Coordinates of N, CA and C in Angstrom, one line a residue:
Chain A
Q1 N 70.4 71.0 89.7 CA 69.9 70.6 90.9 C 70.0 69.0 90.9
I2 N 70.6 68.5 91.9 CA 70.8 67.0 92.1 C 69.6 66.4 92.9
T3 N 69.1 65.5 92.1 CA 68.1 64.6 92.9 C 68.4 63.0 92.7
L4 N 68.0 62.3 93.6 CA 68.1 60.9 93.6 C 66.8 60.2 93.9
K5 N 66.4 58.9 93.5 CA 65.2 58.3 93.8 C 65.5 56.7 93.9
E6 N 65.1 56.2 94.8 CA 65.3 54.7 94.9 C 64.1 54.0 94.4
S7 N 64.2 52.9 93.8 CA 63.1 52.0 93.5 C 63.5 50.5 93.5
G8 N 62.2 49.8 93.9 CA 62.4 48.4 93.8 C 61.3 47.8 94.6
P9 N 61.5 46.5 94.9 CA 60.4 45.8 95.5 C 60.3 46.3 97.1
T10 N 58.9 46.2 97.5 CA 58.8 46.5 99.0 C 58.9 45.4 99.8
L11 N 58.5 44.2 99.3 CA 58.4 42.8 100.1 C 59.2 41.8 99.4
V12 N 60.1 41.3 100.2 CA 61.1 40.2 99.6 C 61.1 38.9 100.6
K13 N 60.8 37.8 100.1 CA 60.9 36.6 100.9 C 62.3 36.2 101.6
P14 N 62.5 35.7 102.7 CA 63.8 35.4 103.1 C 64.4 34.4 102.1
T15 N 65.7 34.5 102.0 CA 66.7 33.7 101.1 C 66.7 34.2 99.7
Q16 N 65.7 34.9 99.3 CA 65.6 35.7 98.0 C 66.7 36.7 97.8
S17 N 67.0 37.2 96.6 CA 67.8 38.4 96.3 C 66.9 39.4 96.2
L18 N 67.7 40.8 96.6 CA 67.0 41.9 96.4 C 67.8 42.8 95.6
T19 N 67.0 43.5 94.6 CA 67.7 44.5 93.8 C 67.1 45.8 93.8
L20 N 67.8 46.9 94.3 CA 67.3 48.2 94.3 C 68.0 49.2 93.4
T21 N 67.3 50.0 92.8 CA 68.0 50.8 91.6 C 67.9 52.4 92.2
C22 N 68.8 53.0 91.9 CA 68.9 54.6 92.2 C 69.1 55.2 90.9
T23 N 68.0 56.0 90.7 CA 68.0 56.8 89.6 C 68.3 58.3 89.9
F24 N 69.3 58.9 89.2 CA 69.4 60.3 89.7 C 69.7 61.2 88.5
T25 N 69.5 62.5 88.7 CA 69.7 63.5 87.9 C 70.6 64.7 88.4
G26 N 71.1 65.4 87.5 CA 71.8 66.7 87.9 C 73.4 66.2 88.0
F27 N 73.7 65.1 87.9 CA 75.2 64.6 87.9 C 75.2 63.3 87.1
S28 N 76.5 63.1 86.7 CA 76.8 61.8 86.0 C 77.9 61.1 86.6
L29 N 77.9 59.8 86.7 CA 78.9 58.9 87.3 C 80.1 58.7 86.1
T30 N 79.9 59.5 85.2 CA 81.1 59.5 84.2 C 81.9 60.7 84.5
T31 N 81.6 61.5 85.4 CA 82.3 62.7 85.8 C 83.4 62.2 86.9
S32 N 84.7 62.6 86.8 CA 85.7 62.4 87.7 C 85.2 62.9 89.1
G33 N 85.6 62.0 90.0 CA 85.2 62.4 91.4 C 83.8 62.3 92.0
V34 N 82.8 61.7 91.1 CA 81.5 61.4 91.6 C 81.3 60.1 92.1
G35 N 80.5 60.0 93.2 CA 80.2 58.6 93.7 C 78.6 58.6 94.0
V36 N 78.1 57.5 94.4 CA 76.9 57.3 94.7 C 76.9 56.1 95.9
G37 N 76.4 56.5 97.1 CA 76.5 55.7 98.2 C 75.1 55.1 98.7
W38 N 75.2 54.0 99.3 CA 73.8 53.4 99.7 C 74.0 53.2 101.2
I39 N 72.9 53.7 102.0 CA 72.9 53.6 103.4 C 71.6 53.0 103.6
R40 N 71.4 52.3 104.9 CA 70.2 51.7 105.2 C 69.9 52.0 106.7
Q41 N 68.5 51.8 107.0 CA 68.1 52.3 108.3 C 66.9 51.5 108.8
P42 N 67.4 50.3 109.5 CA 66.1 49.4 110.1 C 65.2 50.3 110.7
P43 N 63.9 49.9 110.9 CA 62.9 50.8 111.7 C 63.4 51.1 113.1
G44 N 63.4 52.4 113.3 CA 63.6 52.9 114.8 C 65.2 52.7 115.1
K45 N 66.0 52.4 114.1 CA 67.3 52.3 114.5 C 68.3 53.2 113.8
A46 N 69.6 53.1 113.9 CA 70.4 54.0 113.3 C 70.8 53.8 111.7
L47 N 71.5 54.7 111.2 CA 72.0 54.6 109.9 C 73.1 53.6 109.8
E48 N 73.2 52.8 108.7 CA 74.3 51.8 108.4 C 74.8 52.0 107.1
W49 N 76.0 52.2 107.0 CA 76.6 52.3 105.6 C 76.6 51.0 104.8
V50 N 76.2 51.0 103.8 CA 76.0 49.7 102.9 C 77.1 49.6 101.9
A51 N 77.3 50.6 101.2 CA 78.2 50.5 99.9 C 78.3 51.9 99.1
V52 N 79.4 52.1 98.5 CA 79.6 53.1 97.6 C 80.2 52.8 96.1
I53 N 80.0 53.4 95.2 CA 80.6 53.2 94.1 C 80.9 54.6 93.3
F54 N 82.1 54.6 92.8 CA 82.7 55.8 92.3 C 82.8 55.8 90.7
W55 N 83.1 57.0 90.3 CA 83.0 57.1 88.6 C 84.0 56.2 88.0
N56 N 85.1 55.8 88.7 CA 86.1 54.9 88.2 C 86.0 53.3 88.4
D57 N 84.7 53.3 88.8 CA 84.2 52.0 89.2 C 84.9 51.3 90.5
N58 N 85.5 52.0 91.2 CA 85.9 51.6 92.7 C 84.7 51.4 93.5
K59 N 84.6 50.3 94.2 CA 83.6 50.0 95.0 C 84.0 49.7 96.5
Y60 N 83.2 50.1 97.4 CA 83.6 49.7 98.8 C 82.2 49.4 99.5
Y61 N 82.3 48.2 100.3 CA 81.2 47.7 101.0 C 81.4 47.8 102.5
G62 N 80.3 47.7 103.1 CA 80.2 47.8 104.6 C 80.5 46.3 105.0
P63 N 81.3 46.2 106.2 CA 81.9 45.0 106.4 C 80.9 43.8 106.8
S64 N 79.9 44.0 107.4 CA 78.7 43.2 107.7 C 78.0 42.5 106.4
L65 N 78.2 43.3 105.3 CA 77.4 42.8 104.2 C 78.3 42.3 103.0
T66 N 79.5 42.6 103.1 CA 80.6 42.2 102.0 C 80.3 40.9 101.4
S67 N 79.9 39.9 101.9 CA 79.7 38.6 101.3 C 78.4 38.6 100.5
R68 N 77.6 39.4 100.8 CA 76.1 39.4 100.2 C 75.7 40.5 99.2
V69 N 76.6 41.6 99.1 CA 76.0 42.9 98.6 C 77.1 43.0 97.4
T70 N 76.5 43.7 96.3 CA 77.2 44.1 95.2 C 76.6 45.4 94.6
V71 N 77.3 46.3 94.1 CA 76.8 47.5 93.5 C 77.4 47.7 92.1
A72 N 76.6 48.1 91.1 CA 77.0 48.5 89.9 C 76.5 49.6 89.4
K73 N 77.1 50.3 88.3 CA 76.6 51.5 87.7 C 76.3 51.3 86.3
D74 N 75.3 52.1 85.8 CA 74.9 52.0 84.3 C 75.2 53.6 84.0
T75 N 76.4 53.7 83.5 CA 76.6 55.2 83.4 C 75.8 55.9 82.3
S76 N 75.4 55.1 81.3 CA 74.6 55.7 80.4 C 73.2 56.0 80.8
G77 N 72.6 55.4 81.6 CA 71.2 55.7 82.1 C 71.3 56.4 83.4
N78 N 72.4 56.9 83.9 CA 72.3 57.4 85.3 C 71.6 56.6 86.2
Q79 N 72.0 55.5 86.5 CA 71.4 54.7 87.4 C 72.6 53.8 88.2
V80 N 72.3 53.4 89.4 CA 73.0 52.6 90.2 C 72.2 51.4 90.8
A81 N 72.8 50.3 90.7 CA 71.9 49.1 91.1 C 72.7 48.6 92.4
L82 N 71.9 48.2 93.5 CA 72.3 47.4 94.7 C 71.7 46.2 94.7
T83 N 72.5 45.1 94.8 CA 72.0 43.7 95.0 C 72.4 43.1 96.4
L84 N 71.5 42.6 97.0 CA 71.8 42.0 98.2 C 71.1 40.5 98.2
T85 N 72.0 39.5 98.3 CA 71.5 38.2 98.3 C 71.1 37.5 99.5
N86 N 70.5 36.5 99.5 CA 70.1 35.7 100.7 C 69.6 36.6 101.8
V87 N 68.6 37.3 101.4 CA 68.0 38.3 102.6 C 67.5 37.5 103.7
D88 N 67.5 38.3 104.8 CA 67.1 37.9 106.2 C 66.1 39.0 106.8
P89 N 65.1 38.6 107.6 CA 64.4 39.7 108.2 C 65.2 40.9 108.8
A90 N 66.5 40.6 109.1 CA 67.4 41.6 109.7 C 67.7 42.7 108.6
D91 N 67.3 42.3 107.5 CA 67.7 43.3 106.4 C 66.3 44.3 106.0
T92 N 65.5 44.1 106.7 CA 64.2 44.9 106.6 C 64.7 46.3 107.1
A93 N 64.6 47.4 106.2 CA 65.1 48.6 106.5 C 64.6 49.6 105.3
T94 N 64.8 50.9 105.6 CA 64.7 51.9 104.5 C 66.0 52.0 103.9
Y95 N 66.1 52.0 102.6 CA 67.4 51.9 101.9 C 67.4 53.4 101.2
Y96 N 68.6 54.1 101.4 CA 68.7 55.3 100.9 C 70.0 55.3 99.9
C97 N 69.9 55.9 98.7 CA 71.0 56.3 98.0 C 71.4 57.7 98.0
A98 N 72.5 57.9 97.8 CA 73.0 59.6 98.1 C 74.2 59.9 97.2
H99 N 74.3 61.0 96.9 CA 75.4 61.5 96.0 C 76.8 61.9 97.0
T100 N 77.9 61.5 96.5 CA 79.0 62.0 97.1 C 80.1 62.2 96.2
T101 N 81.2 62.7 96.6 CA 82.4 63.0 95.8 C 83.6 62.6 96.5
Y102 N 84.8 62.5 95.6 CA 86.1 62.4 96.0 C 87.1 63.1 95.2
D103 N 87.3 64.4 95.5 CA 88.2 65.2 94.8 C 89.1 65.9 95.8
S104 N 90.4 65.8 95.8 CA 91.3 66.2 96.6 C 91.0 65.9 98.1
G105 N 90.4 64.6 98.2 CA 90.1 64.0 99.5 C 88.6 63.6 99.3
P106 N 88.2 62.8 100.4 CA 86.9 62.4 100.4 C 85.8 63.5 100.9
H107 N 84.6 63.4 100.5 CA 83.5 64.0 101.0 C 82.5 63.3 101.4
P108 N 81.5 64.0 102.4 CA 80.4 63.1 102.9 C 79.3 62.9 101.8
V109 N 78.4 62.0 102.0 CA 77.2 62.0 101.2 C 76.4 63.4 101.4
D110 N 76.0 64.1 100.5 CA 75.5 65.4 100.9 C 73.9 65.5 100.3
I111 N 73.6 64.9 99.2 CA 72.2 64.9 98.8 C 71.7 63.6 98.8
W112 N 70.5 63.3 99.5 CA 69.9 61.9 99.6 C 68.8 61.8 98.8
G113 N 68.4 60.5 98.5 CA 67.0 60.1 97.9 C 66.1 60.2 99.1
Q114 N 64.9 59.8 98.7 CA 64.0 60.0 99.7 C 63.8 58.6 100.4
G115 N 64.5 57.6 99.8 CA 64.5 56.3 100.5 C 63.4 55.3 100.3
T116 N 63.7 54.1 100.3 CA 62.6 53.0 99.9 C 62.4 52.0 101.0
M117 N 61.4 51.8 101.5 CA 61.2 50.7 102.6 C 61.3 49.3 102.1
V118 N 62.1 48.5 102.5 CA 61.9 47.0 102.1 C 61.9 46.1 103.3
T119 N 60.7 45.5 103.2 CA 60.4 44.4 104.2 C 60.8 43.0 103.8
V120 N 61.4 42.2 104.7 CA 61.9 40.9 104.4 C 60.9 40.1 105.3
S121 N 60.1 39.2 104.6 CA 59.1 38.5 105.5 C 58.6 37.4 104.6
S122 N 58.2 36.2 105.1 CA 57.6 35.1 104.3 C 56.2 35.3 104.3
Chain B
E1 N 87.9 49.4 111.2 CA 86.6 50.2 111.1 C 86.4 51.2 112.2
I2 N 86.2 52.4 111.9 CA 86.2 53.4 113.0 C 84.8 53.4 113.7
V3 N 84.8 53.1 115.0 CA 83.5 53.1 115.6 C 83.3 54.6 116.2
L4 N 82.1 55.1 115.9 CA 81.6 56.5 116.6 C 80.7 56.2 117.6
T5 N 80.9 56.8 118.8 CA 80.0 56.7 119.9 C 79.4 58.1 120.2
Q6 N 78.1 58.1 120.0 CA 77.6 59.7 120.4 C 76.9 59.6 121.8
S7 N 77.0 60.8 122.4 CA 76.4 60.8 123.7 C 76.0 62.4 123.8
P8 N 74.8 62.6 124.6 CA 74.0 61.5 125.3 C 73.2 60.8 124.3
G9 N 72.4 59.8 124.7 CA 71.4 59.1 123.7 C 70.3 60.0 123.5
T10 N 69.8 60.6 124.5 CA 68.7 61.6 124.4 C 69.0 62.9 125.1
L11 N 68.6 64.0 124.5 CA 68.8 65.3 125.2 C 67.5 66.1 125.3
S12 N 67.0 66.4 126.4 CA 65.8 66.9 126.6 C 66.0 68.4 127.0
L13 N 65.5 69.2 126.2 CA 65.7 70.7 126.1 C 64.4 71.4 125.8
S14 N 64.5 72.8 126.2 CA 63.4 73.7 125.8 C 63.9 74.5 124.7
P15 N 62.9 75.0 124.0 CA 63.2 75.9 122.8 C 64.0 77.1 123.4
G16 N 65.0 77.6 122.7 CA 65.8 78.6 123.2 C 67.0 78.4 123.8
E17 N 67.1 77.1 124.3 CA 68.4 76.6 125.1 C 69.3 76.0 124.1
R18 N 70.6 75.8 124.7 CA 71.7 75.4 123.9 C 72.0 73.9 123.9
A19 N 72.1 73.4 122.8 CA 72.3 71.8 122.8 C 73.9 71.5 122.4
S20 N 74.4 70.6 123.1 CA 75.7 70.1 122.9 C 75.7 68.7 122.7
L21 N 76.1 68.3 121.5 CA 76.1 66.7 121.3 C 77.6 66.3 120.9
S22 N 77.9 65.1 121.5 CA 79.2 64.6 121.5 C 79.2 63.5 120.4
C23 N 80.4 63.5 119.7 CA 80.7 62.3 118.9 C 82.2 61.8 119.2
R24 N 82.5 60.5 119.7 CA 83.9 60.2 120.1 C 84.2 58.9 119.1
A25 N 85.2 59.0 118.3 CA 85.8 58.0 117.4 C 86.9 57.1 118.2
S26 N 86.7 55.8 117.6 CA 87.4 54.8 118.2 C 89.0 55.0 117.9
Q27 N 89.2 55.9 116.8 CA 90.7 56.1 116.4 C 90.5 57.6 115.7
S28 N 91.6 58.1 115.5 CA 91.7 59.5 115.0 C 91.1 59.7 113.6
V29 N 90.2 60.7 113.5 CA 89.5 60.8 112.1 C 90.4 61.9 111.6
S30 N 91.3 61.4 110.5 CA 92.3 62.5 109.9 C 91.5 63.3 109.0
G31 N 92.2 64.6 108.9 CA 91.6 65.5 108.1 C 90.3 66.0 108.5
R32 N 90.0 65.8 109.6 CA 88.6 66.3 110.3 C 87.5 65.9 109.3
S33 N 87.5 64.7 108.9 CA 86.7 64.2 107.9 C 85.3 63.7 108.6
L34 N 84.7 64.5 109.3 CA 83.6 64.1 110.1 C 82.4 65.2 109.9
A35 N 81.3 64.5 109.6 CA 80.2 65.2 109.3 C 79.0 65.0 110.3
W36 N 77.9 65.9 110.3 CA 76.6 65.7 111.2 C 75.5 66.0 110.3
Y37 N 74.5 65.0 110.6 CA 73.2 65.0 109.9 C 72.1 65.3 110.8
Q38 N 71.1 65.8 110.4 CA 69.8 65.8 111.1 C 68.7 65.1 110.4
Q39 N 68.0 64.2 111.1 CA 66.8 63.4 110.6 C 65.6 63.6 111.3
K40 N 64.6 64.0 110.7 CA 63.3 64.2 111.1 C 62.5 62.9 110.8
P41 N 61.3 62.5 111.6 CA 60.7 61.3 111.4 C 60.1 61.2 109.9
G42 N 60.3 60.0 109.3 CA 59.8 60.0 107.8 C 60.5 60.7 106.9
Q43 N 61.7 61.3 107.3 CA 62.3 62.0 106.3 C 64.1 61.5 106.0
A44 N 64.5 61.7 105.0 CA 65.9 61.3 104.7 C 66.8 62.3 105.7
P45 N 68.0 61.8 106.0 CA 68.9 62.7 106.7 C 69.3 64.0 105.9
R46 N 69.7 65.0 106.6 CA 70.1 66.3 105.9 C 71.4 66.6 106.5
L47 N 72.4 67.0 105.5 CA 73.7 67.4 105.9 C 73.8 68.6 106.5
L48 N 74.2 68.7 107.8 CA 74.5 69.9 108.4 C 75.9 70.5 108.4
V49 N 76.9 69.6 108.7 CA 78.2 70.1 108.8 C 79.0 69.0 108.2
Y50 N 80.2 69.4 107.6 CA 81.2 68.5 107.0 C 82.6 69.1 107.4
G51 N 83.5 68.3 107.3 CA 84.9 68.7 107.7 C 84.9 69.3 109.0
A52 N 84.2 68.6 109.9 CA 84.0 68.8 111.4 C 83.5 70.1 111.7
S53 N 83.7 71.3 110.8 CA 83.1 72.7 111.3 C 82.6 73.5 110.1
S54 N 82.5 72.9 108.9 CA 82.0 73.7 107.8 C 80.4 73.3 107.8
R55 N 79.6 74.6 107.7 CA 78.2 74.4 107.5 C 77.8 74.1 106.1
A56 N 77.0 73.1 105.9 CA 76.5 72.8 104.5 C 75.7 74.0 104.0
T57 N 75.5 73.9 102.7 CA 74.6 75.2 102.1 C 73.4 75.3 102.8
G58 N 73.0 76.5 103.1 CA 71.7 76.7 103.8 C 71.4 76.3 104.9
I59 N 72.5 76.0 105.7 CA 72.3 75.7 107.1 C 72.4 76.8 107.9
P60 N 71.6 77.1 109.0 CA 71.6 78.4 109.8 C 72.8 78.4 110.6
D61 N 73.2 79.4 111.2 CA 74.5 79.7 111.8 C 74.4 79.3 113.2
R62 N 73.1 79.0 113.7 CA 73.0 78.4 115.1 C 73.6 77.1 115.2
F63 N 73.8 76.4 114.0 CA 74.6 75.1 114.1 C 76.0 75.3 113.8
S64 N 76.7 74.7 114.8 CA 78.2 74.8 114.7 C 78.9 73.6 114.9
G65 N 80.0 73.1 114.3 CA 80.7 72.1 114.7 C 82.0 72.3 115.1
S66 N 82.6 71.4 115.9 CA 83.9 71.7 116.5 C 84.6 70.3 116.7
G67 N 85.9 70.2 117.0 CA 86.6 69.2 117.2 C 87.6 68.6 116.3
S68 N 88.5 67.8 116.7 CA 89.6 67.1 115.8 C 90.0 65.8 116.5
G69 N 90.6 65.0 115.8 CA 91.3 63.8 116.2 C 90.2 62.7 116.6
T70 N 89.7 62.6 117.8 CA 88.7 61.6 118.2 C 87.5 62.2 118.9
D71 N 87.5 63.5 119.1 CA 86.5 64.2 119.8 C 86.0 65.3 119.0
F72 N 84.6 65.1 118.9 CA 83.8 66.2 118.1 C 82.5 66.5 118.7
T73 N 82.1 67.8 118.4 CA 81.0 68.3 119.0 C 80.1 69.0 118.0
L74 N 78.7 68.8 118.0 CA 77.7 69.7 117.3 C 77.0 70.6 118.5
T75 N 77.1 71.9 118.2 CA 76.4 72.6 119.0 C 75.3 73.5 118.2
I76 N 74.1 73.4 118.9 CA 73.0 74.3 118.4 C 72.7 75.3 119.4
T77 N 72.9 76.7 119.1 CA 72.7 77.7 120.0 C 71.3 78.2 119.7
G78 N 70.5 78.2 120.7 CA 69.1 78.6 120.8 C 68.3 77.8 119.8
L79 N 67.7 76.7 120.3 CA 67.0 75.7 119.7 C 65.9 76.4 119.3
E80 N 65.5 76.1 118.1 CA 64.1 76.4 117.4 C 63.3 75.1 117.4
P81 N 62.0 75.3 117.3 CA 61.1 74.1 117.4 C 61.4 73.2 116.3
E82 N 61.9 73.5 115.1 CA 62.3 72.6 114.1 C 63.6 71.9 114.3
D83 N 64.1 72.2 115.3 CA 65.5 71.6 115.6 C 65.4 70.2 116.3
F84 N 64.1 69.9 116.8 CA 63.9 68.8 117.5 C 63.9 67.6 116.7
A85 N 64.9 66.7 116.7 CA 65.0 65.7 115.7 C 66.2 64.8 116.2
V86 N 66.7 63.8 115.4 CA 67.7 63.0 115.7 C 69.1 63.4 115.0
Y87 N 70.2 63.4 115.5 CA 71.4 63.9 114.9 C 72.4 62.7 114.8
Y88 N 73.0 62.5 113.8 CA 74.0 61.5 113.5 C 75.4 62.2 113.0
C89 N 76.5 61.7 113.6 CA 77.9 61.9 113.3 C 78.1 60.9 112.3
H90 N 79.1 61.2 111.4 CA 79.5 60.3 110.3 C 80.9 60.5 110.0
Q91 N 81.9 59.5 109.8 CA 83.2 59.6 109.4 C 83.3 59.2 108.0
Y92 N 84.0 59.9 107.2 CA 84.2 59.5 105.6 C 85.5 59.5 105.3
V93 N 86.5 59.3 106.2 CA 87.9 59.3 105.9 C 88.2 58.0 105.5
T94 N 87.7 57.0 106.1 CA 88.0 55.7 105.8 C 87.0 54.8 105.4
T95 N 87.3 53.7 104.6 CA 86.4 52.7 104.4 C 86.5 51.5 105.3
P96 N 85.2 51.0 105.8 CA 83.9 51.4 105.5 C 83.6 52.8 106.1
R97 N 83.0 53.7 105.5 CA 82.4 54.8 106.2 C 81.4 54.4 107.2
T98 N 81.3 55.1 108.3 CA 80.6 54.7 109.6 C 79.7 55.9 110.1
F99 N 78.6 55.3 110.8 CA 77.8 56.5 111.5 C 77.8 56.1 113.0
G100 N 77.7 57.2 113.7 CA 77.2 57.0 115.1 C 75.7 56.6 115.3
Q101 N 75.5 56.1 116.5 CA 74.1 55.6 116.8 C 72.9 56.7 116.9
G102 N 73.4 57.9 117.0 CA 72.5 59.2 117.0 C 72.2 59.5 118.4
T103 N 71.8 61.0 118.4 CA 71.5 61.6 119.5 C 70.0 62.2 119.3
K104 N 69.1 61.8 120.1 CA 67.7 62.5 119.8 C 67.6 63.7 120.7
V105 N 67.3 64.8 120.1 CA 67.1 66.1 120.9 C 65.5 66.3 121.0
E106 N 65.0 66.1 122.0 CA 63.6 66.1 122.3 C 63.1 67.4 123.3
I107 N 61.8 67.8 123.0 CA 61.4 68.9 123.8 C 61.1 68.4 125.3
K108 N 61.7 69.3 126.0 CA 61.5 69.1 127.5 C 60.1 69.5 128.0

C-alpha cells in the first residue's frame, strides 16, 4: 500500500525559505520509473503543478516557480524535499506530494498525500 | 505550456441527473495523456480517469471519460450525493504538467 505524508512549517515569514518534506511508504525512488510530484493549491483556488522528481534524478519544475524552487530526493530514507526560496504571501497554499510513474510513457499522479497548509505572513 | 480550460465553471444538477464536464487544451494532448480528479472540501484530489478514458482502481462505472486531441469530457451518469465536488482535468504528457481551473458540481 502506497502512502505519502507532507511535513514542514505551517507559518513562514516573507522572504524566508520554505522546506517541505514528503515521507512515503510502499514504493522506493530507487525503482526505475518511479517519481514524486509536488502540487499546491491556494485557498479556494485551483491546483498548480510545482515540481516532479524521478528515480533517475530528473527534475522538472512549474514555469512560474523555476527560479525559486528545488526538489531533491533521499533514496535511503524514502523522502523527497521541496525548497522554495524568497517566499511571498502568494505562496500561501496547501502543498501536496503525490506518487507518479514513467514507464513506457508518462502516467498521472495517482496517490496523494493529505497535504500540508503553509501560510506566508509576517 | 499546455493550458487547460474547463467548462462550465459551475454545474447545478439534482441527484440522478447526468453531468457532462468539458476540458479543452490549448494544443493537442498526445497519447490521450489526460486525467480527471475529484476533490471534496478538505480532502486531497482523487484520481478518477487516466489515459482520457480508463477508470482508476475502485472508481464506479458511472464515471466515464472520452475525447482526444484538444477536447475531452468527463461524464457522470446518475449523480450520487457523494459526487457533488470539484473536478479537475490534468495533462501529463508534457512538462510542465498542468491542471484546469476546475468545475464545481453542486446540488441544485
